[in-house]
PDB file of C-alpha atoms and ligand atoms in Angstrom:
ATOM      1  CA  MET A  25       0.000   0.000   0.000  1.00 97.00           C
ATOM      2  CA  LYS A  26       1.197   3.484  -0.826  1.00 97.00           C
ATOM      3  CA  GLU A  27      -0.240   6.675   0.426  1.00 96.00           C
ATOM      4  CA  PHE A  28       0.012  10.148  -1.006  1.00 94.00           C
ATOM      5  CA  LYS A  29      -1.288  13.403   0.318  1.00 95.00           C
ATOM      6  CA  ILE A  30      -2.576  16.323  -1.727  1.00 94.00           C
ATOM      7  CA  GLU A  31      -2.111  19.747  -0.203  1.00 95.00           C
ATOM      8  CA  THR A  32      -4.085  22.809  -1.086  1.00 96.00           C
ATOM      9  CA  LYS A  33      -3.640  26.435  -0.123  1.00 96.00           C
ATOM     10  CA  ILE A  34      -6.425  28.757   1.030  1.00 97.00           C
ATOM     11  CA  MET A  35      -5.629  32.309   2.162  1.00 97.00           C
ATOM     12  CA  THR A  36      -7.777  34.441   4.430  1.00 98.00           C
ATOM     13  CA  TYR A  37      -7.780  38.198   3.875  1.00 97.00           C
ATOM     14  CA  GLY A  38      -9.337  40.804   6.140  1.00 97.00           C
ATOM     15  CA  LEU A  39     -11.518  43.147   4.050  1.00 95.00           C
ATOM     16  CA  SER A  40      -8.996  45.974   4.424  1.00 94.00           C
ATOM     17  CA  GLU A  41      -6.224  43.711   3.111  1.00 96.00           C
ATOM     18  CA  LEU A  42      -8.005  42.848  -0.139  1.00 95.00           C
ATOM     19  CA  PRO A  43      -6.263  43.986  -3.334  1.00 94.00           C
ATOM     20  CA  ASP A  44      -8.018  47.102  -4.765  1.00 93.00           C
ATOM     21  CA  GLU A  45      -9.451  45.282  -7.786  1.00 92.00           C
ATOM     22  CA  ASP A  46     -11.110  42.631  -5.591  1.00 96.00           C
ATOM     23  CA  LEU A  47     -13.311  44.907  -3.494  1.00 96.00           C
ATOM     24  CA  PRO A  48     -15.657  45.828  -6.392  1.00 97.00           C
ATOM     25  CA  LEU A  49     -15.876  42.134  -7.315  1.00 98.00           C
ATOM     26  CA  MET A  50     -16.854  41.209  -3.755  1.00 98.00           C
ATOM     27  CA  ASN A  51     -19.457  43.990  -3.650  1.00 98.00           C
ATOM     28  CA  ALA A  52     -20.896  42.846  -6.991  1.00 98.00           C
ATOM     29  CA  ALA A  53     -21.321  39.292  -5.610  1.00 98.00           C
ATOM     30  CA  ILE A  54     -23.062  40.633  -2.481  1.00 98.00           C
ATOM     31  CA  LYS A  55     -25.332  42.829  -4.623  1.00 98.00           C
ATOM     32  CA  ALA A  56     -26.121  39.850  -6.883  1.00 98.00           C
ATOM     33  CA  THR A  57     -27.703  37.982  -3.932  1.00 98.00           C
ATOM     34  CA  GLU A  58     -30.563  40.505  -4.255  1.00 98.00           C
ATOM     35  CA  HIS A  59     -31.485  39.089  -7.682  1.00 98.00           C
ATOM     36  CA  SER A  60     -31.494  35.479  -6.508  1.00 98.00           C
ATOM     37  CA  TYR A  61     -34.733  33.553  -7.044  1.00 98.00           C
ATOM     38  CA  ALA A  62     -34.797  31.233  -4.039  1.00 98.00           C
ATOM     39  CA  PRO A  63     -38.400  30.843  -2.818  1.00 98.00           C
ATOM     40  CA  TYR A  64     -37.729  27.257  -1.662  1.00 98.00           C
ATOM     41  CA  SER A  65     -34.425  27.413   0.201  1.00 98.00           C
ATOM     42  CA  LYS A  66     -34.552  31.159   0.952  1.00 98.00           C
ATOM     43  CA  PHE A  67     -30.783  30.919   0.614  1.00 98.00           C
ATOM     44  CA  HIS A  68     -29.715  33.669  -1.743  1.00 98.00           C
ATOM     45  CA  VAL A  69     -26.371  33.213  -3.445  1.00 98.00           C
ATOM     46  CA  GLY A  70     -24.641  35.780  -5.629  1.00 98.00           C
ATOM     47  CA  ALA A  71     -21.539  35.422  -7.779  1.00 99.00           C
ATOM     48  CA  ALA A  72     -19.449  37.884  -9.762  1.00 98.00           C
ATOM     49  CA  ALA A  73     -16.860  36.945 -12.375  1.00 98.00           C
ATOM     50  CA  ARG A  74     -14.094  39.300 -13.477  1.00 98.00           C
ATOM     51  CA  LEU A  75     -12.969  38.754 -17.048  1.00 98.00           C
ATOM     52  CA  ALA A  76      -9.517  39.418 -18.452  1.00 98.00           C
ATOM     53  CA  ASN A  77     -10.856  42.598 -20.128  1.00 98.00           C
ATOM     54  CA  GLY A  78     -12.034  43.946 -16.741  1.00 97.00           C
ATOM     55  CA  VAL A  79     -15.739  43.343 -17.377  1.00 98.00           C
ATOM     56  CA  ILE A  80     -17.692  42.004 -14.375  1.00 98.00           C
ATOM     57  CA  VAL A  81     -20.469  39.484 -15.048  1.00 98.00           C
ATOM     58  CA  THR A  82     -22.864  38.593 -12.212  1.00 98.00           C
ATOM     59  CA  GLY A  83     -25.384  35.858 -11.496  1.00 98.00           C
ATOM     60  CA  SER A  84     -27.479  34.385  -8.712  1.00 98.00           C
ATOM     61  CA  ASN A  85     -29.113  31.075  -7.882  1.00 98.00           C
ATOM     62  CA  GLN A  86     -32.348  30.426  -9.753  1.00 98.00           C
ATOM     63  CA  GLU A  87     -34.563  27.783  -8.143  1.00 98.00           C
ATOM     64  CA  ASN A  88     -37.443  25.763  -9.520  1.00 98.00           C
ATOM     65  CA  ALA A  89     -40.421  23.907  -8.008  1.00 98.00           C
ATOM     66  CA  ALA A  90     -38.924  20.826  -9.673  1.00 98.00           C
ATOM     67  CA  TYR A  91     -35.812  21.219  -7.527  1.00 97.00           C
ATOM     68  CA  PRO A  92     -33.053  19.782  -9.755  1.00 96.00           C
ATOM     69  CA  SER A  93     -34.076  22.142 -12.554  1.00 98.00           C
ATOM     70  CA  GLY A  94     -32.693  25.124 -10.639  1.00 98.00           C
ATOM     71  CA  LEU A  95     -29.099  26.284 -10.908  1.00 98.00           C
ATOM     72  CA  CYS A  96     -26.446  27.646  -8.531  1.00 98.00           C
ATOM     73  CA  ALA A  97     -25.230  31.241  -8.720  1.00 98.00           C
ATOM     74  CA  GLU A  98     -21.722  30.214  -9.802  1.00 98.00           C
ATOM     75  CA  ARG A  99     -22.918  28.239 -12.807  1.00 98.00           C
ATOM     76  CA  VAL A 100     -25.448  30.910 -13.850  1.00 98.00           C
ATOM     77  CA  THR A 101     -22.547  33.388 -13.797  1.00 98.00           C
ATOM     78  CA  LEU A 102     -19.962  31.232 -15.572  1.00 98.00           C
ATOM     79  CA  PHE A 103     -22.392  30.110 -18.285  1.00 98.00           C
ATOM     80  CA  HIS A 104     -23.530  33.698 -18.816  1.00 98.00           C
ATOM     81  CA  ALA A 105     -19.897  34.826 -19.147  1.00 98.00           C
ATOM     82  CA  GLY A 106     -19.128  31.923 -21.525  1.00 98.00           C
ATOM     83  CA  HIS A 107     -22.088  32.866 -23.697  1.00 98.00           C
ATOM     84  CA  GLN A 108     -21.635  36.635 -23.666  1.00 98.00           C
ATOM     85  CA  TYR A 109     -17.823  36.719 -23.889  1.00 98.00           C
ATOM     86  CA  PRO A 110     -16.763  33.347 -25.344  1.00 98.00           C
ATOM     87  CA  ASP A 111     -13.232  34.536 -26.174  1.00 98.00           C
ATOM     88  CA  ILE A 112     -12.406  36.322 -22.929  1.00 98.00           C
ATOM     89  CA  PRO A 113     -10.964  34.319 -20.011  1.00 98.00           C
ATOM     90  CA  VAL A 114     -12.527  34.478 -16.552  1.00 98.00           C
ATOM     91  CA  VAL A 115      -9.799  35.481 -14.097  1.00 98.00           C
ATOM     92  CA  ALA A 116     -11.673  35.709 -10.776  1.00 98.00           C
ATOM     93  CA  LEU A 117     -14.971  34.644  -9.243  1.00 98.00           C
ATOM     94  CA  ALA A 118     -16.402  36.045  -5.992  1.00 98.00           C
ATOM     95  CA  ILE A 119     -19.210  34.247  -4.154  1.00 98.00           C
ATOM     96  CA  ALA A 120     -21.478  35.594  -1.391  1.00 98.00           C
ATOM     97  CA  ALA A 121     -24.684  34.388   0.236  1.00 98.00           C
ATOM     98  CA  ALA A 122     -27.513  35.882   2.274  1.00 98.00           C
ATOM     99  CA  THR A 123     -30.619  34.685   4.056  1.00 98.00           C
ATOM    100  CA  GLY A 124     -33.311  36.623   5.892  1.00 97.00           C
ATOM    101  CA  GLY A 125     -31.898  39.813   4.373  1.00 95.00           C
ATOM    102  CA  ARG A 126     -28.465  39.327   5.944  1.00 97.00           C
ATOM    103  CA  GLN A 127     -25.200  38.205   4.448  1.00 98.00           C
ATOM    104  CA  VAL A 128     -23.920  34.900   5.852  1.00 98.00           C
ATOM    105  CA  GLU A 129     -20.348  33.756   6.442  1.00 98.00           C
ATOM    106  CA  SER A 130     -18.277  32.492   3.495  1.00 98.00           C
ATOM    107  CA  ILE A 131     -19.747  29.631   1.512  1.00 98.00           C
ATOM    108  CA  SER A 132     -17.775  27.396  -0.775  1.00 97.00           C
ATOM    109  CA  PRO A 133     -18.994  26.263  -4.219  1.00 98.00           C
ATOM    110  CA  CYS A 134     -20.744  22.885  -4.497  1.00 98.00           C
ATOM    111  CA  GLY A 135     -19.093  19.987  -6.333  1.00 97.00           C
ATOM    112  CA  GLY A 136     -20.946  20.628  -9.613  1.00 98.00           C
ATOM    113  CA  CYS A 137     -19.890  24.282  -9.638  1.00 98.00           C
ATOM    114  CA  ARG A 138     -16.273  23.333  -8.881  1.00 98.00           C
ATOM    115  CA  GLN A 139     -16.334  21.082 -11.931  1.00 98.00           C
ATOM    116  CA  VAL A 140     -17.652  23.958 -14.089  1.00 98.00           C
ATOM    117  CA  LEU A 141     -15.001  26.292 -12.607  1.00 98.00           C
ATOM    118  CA  LEU A 142     -12.372  23.719 -13.577  1.00 97.00           C
ATOM    119  CA  GLU A 143     -13.736  23.449 -17.124  1.00 97.00           C
ATOM    120  CA  THR A 144     -13.661  27.258 -17.459  1.00 98.00           C
ATOM    121  CA  GLU A 145     -10.094  27.364 -16.149  1.00 97.00           C
ATOM    122  CA  GLN A 146      -8.957  24.658 -18.580  1.00 96.00           C
ATOM    123  CA  ARG A 147     -10.919  26.130 -21.483  1.00 96.00           C
ATOM    124  CA  TYR A 148      -8.919  29.372 -21.331  1.00 97.00           C
ATOM    125  CA  GLY A 149      -5.720  27.943 -19.799  1.00 97.00           C
ATOM    126  CA  LYS A 150      -5.858  30.587 -17.071  1.00 97.00           C
ATOM    127  CA  LYS A 151      -6.220  30.154 -13.317  1.00 98.00           C
ATOM    128  CA  ILE A 152      -9.387  31.534 -11.752  1.00 98.00           C
ATOM    129  CA  LYS A 153      -8.995  33.207  -8.369  1.00 98.00           C
ATOM    130  CA  ILE A 154     -11.929  32.146  -6.193  1.00 98.00           C
ATOM    131  CA  MET A 155     -13.094  34.502  -3.438  1.00 98.00           C
ATOM    132  CA  LEU A 156     -15.414  33.194  -0.720  1.00 98.00           C
ATOM    133  CA  CYS A 157     -16.801  36.372   0.774  1.00 98.00           C
ATOM    134  CA  GLY A 158     -17.685  36.627   4.454  1.00 98.00           C
ATOM    135  CA  MET A 159     -18.595  39.697   6.469  1.00 96.00           C
ATOM    136  CA  LYS A 160     -15.109  40.330   7.866  1.00 96.00           C
ATOM    137  CA  ASN A 161     -12.901  38.003   5.871  1.00 97.00           C
ATOM    138  CA  VAL A 162     -12.559  36.647   2.377  1.00 98.00           C
ATOM    139  CA  MET A 163     -11.116  33.191   1.826  1.00 98.00           C
ATOM    140  CA  ILE A 164      -9.156  32.965  -1.400  1.00 98.00           C
ATOM    141  CA  ALA A 165      -8.137  29.944  -3.452  1.00 98.00           C
ATOM    142  CA  GLU A 166      -5.749  30.632  -6.315  1.00 97.00           C
ATOM    143  CA  SER A 167      -7.417  28.287  -8.759  1.00 98.00           C
ATOM    144  CA  ALA A 168     -10.353  25.948  -9.351  1.00 97.00           C
ATOM    145  CA  GLU A 169      -7.913  23.043  -9.202  1.00 95.00           C
ATOM    146  CA  ALA A 170      -7.068  24.042  -5.623  1.00 96.00           C
ATOM    147  CA  LEU A 171     -10.703  23.304  -4.713  1.00 97.00           C
ATOM    148  CA  LEU A 172     -10.910  20.075  -6.676  1.00 95.00           C
ATOM    149  CA  PRO A 173      -7.995  17.756  -5.981  1.00 92.00           C
ATOM    150  CA  LEU A 174      -7.698  14.645  -8.132  1.00 93.00           C
ATOM    151  CA  CYS A 175     -10.114  16.179 -10.587  1.00 93.00           C
ATOM    152  CA  PHE A 176     -11.538  14.742 -13.783  1.00 93.00           C
ATOM    153  CA  GLY A 177     -10.969  17.013 -16.759  1.00 91.00           C
ATOM    154  CA  SER A 178     -10.852  17.074 -20.553  1.00 91.00           C
ATOM    155  CA  LYS A 179      -7.411  15.385 -20.609  1.00 90.00           C
ATOM    156  CA  ASP A 180      -8.940  12.268 -19.075  1.00 94.00           C
ATOM    157  CA  LEU A 181     -11.120  11.815 -22.145  1.00 93.00           C
ATOM    158  CA  GLU A 182      -7.939  11.250 -24.189  1.00 95.00           C
ATOM    159  CA  LYS A 183      -6.953   8.222 -22.102  1.00 93.00           C
ATOM    160  CA  LYS A 184      -6.882   4.938 -23.926  1.00 89.00           C
TER     161      LYS A 184
HETATM  162  N1  LIG B 213     -26.304  27.339  -4.017  1.00 87.80           N
HETATM  163  C1  LIG B 213     -25.585  28.149  -4.841  1.00 87.80           C
HETATM  164  O1  LIG B 213     -26.137  28.931  -5.625  1.00 87.80           O
HETATM  165  N2  LIG B 213     -24.244  28.070  -4.772  1.00 87.80           N
HETATM  166  C2  LIG B 213     -23.544  27.289  -3.896  1.00 87.80           C
HETATM  167  O2  LIG B 213     -22.321  27.303  -3.905  1.00 87.80           O
HETATM  168  C3  LIG B 213     -24.267  26.437  -2.955  1.00 87.80           C
HETATM  169  C4  LIG B 213     -25.739  26.399  -3.094  1.00 87.80           C
HETATM  170  C5  LIG B 213     -27.767  27.450  -4.074  1.00 87.80           C
HETATM  171  C6  LIG B 213     -28.494  26.262  -4.628  1.00 87.80           C
HETATM  172  C7  LIG B 213     -29.853  26.426  -3.982  1.00 87.80           C
HETATM  173  O3  LIG B 213     -30.619  27.342  -4.769  1.00 87.80           O
HETATM  174  C8  LIG B 213     -29.565  27.069  -2.658  1.00 87.80           C
HETATM  175  O4  LIG B 213     -28.265  27.633  -2.768  1.00 87.80           O
HETATM  176  C9  LIG B 213     -29.600  26.116  -1.472  1.00 87.80           C
HETATM  177  O5  LIG B 213     -28.803  25.010  -1.699  1.00 87.80           O
END
């Protein structure tokens, strides 16, 4: 038997320590929670993607009475960016959540959204900085791969 360990790095920034360009991205994700359609969970998630050309694209979770037909904020945002700006890489994604009209502490993307983040990263060959926005701190991962160790990606489809 052999064992190997995979390490990942997550940094925590106080709001005042955030790089200048990240504050507007965080605020856009918080604002996006207001457009969430979440009558079932009442858990309102917002996401904001910064593209390589500086454009910010936002999205929020959109639920459905037939539950699996809804979609998370991260995927709404990434798919919107992919459609609207197919040739421009996504370089950062901020995520925030609120319930009962108040922001909640940092949440981390679900497995399905991590897989879509990974696809977006590999599609453009550029790491996506992921910001998990809390009220006082923001947790930052430097790439989608950092949140998805031992991932399955497009290269695996070439295996024979
Ligand atoms: N949700 C997101 O939008 N993003 C996440 O990272 C986690 C969960 C949504 C899905 C559903 O509408 C609600 O939050 C409760 O799970």
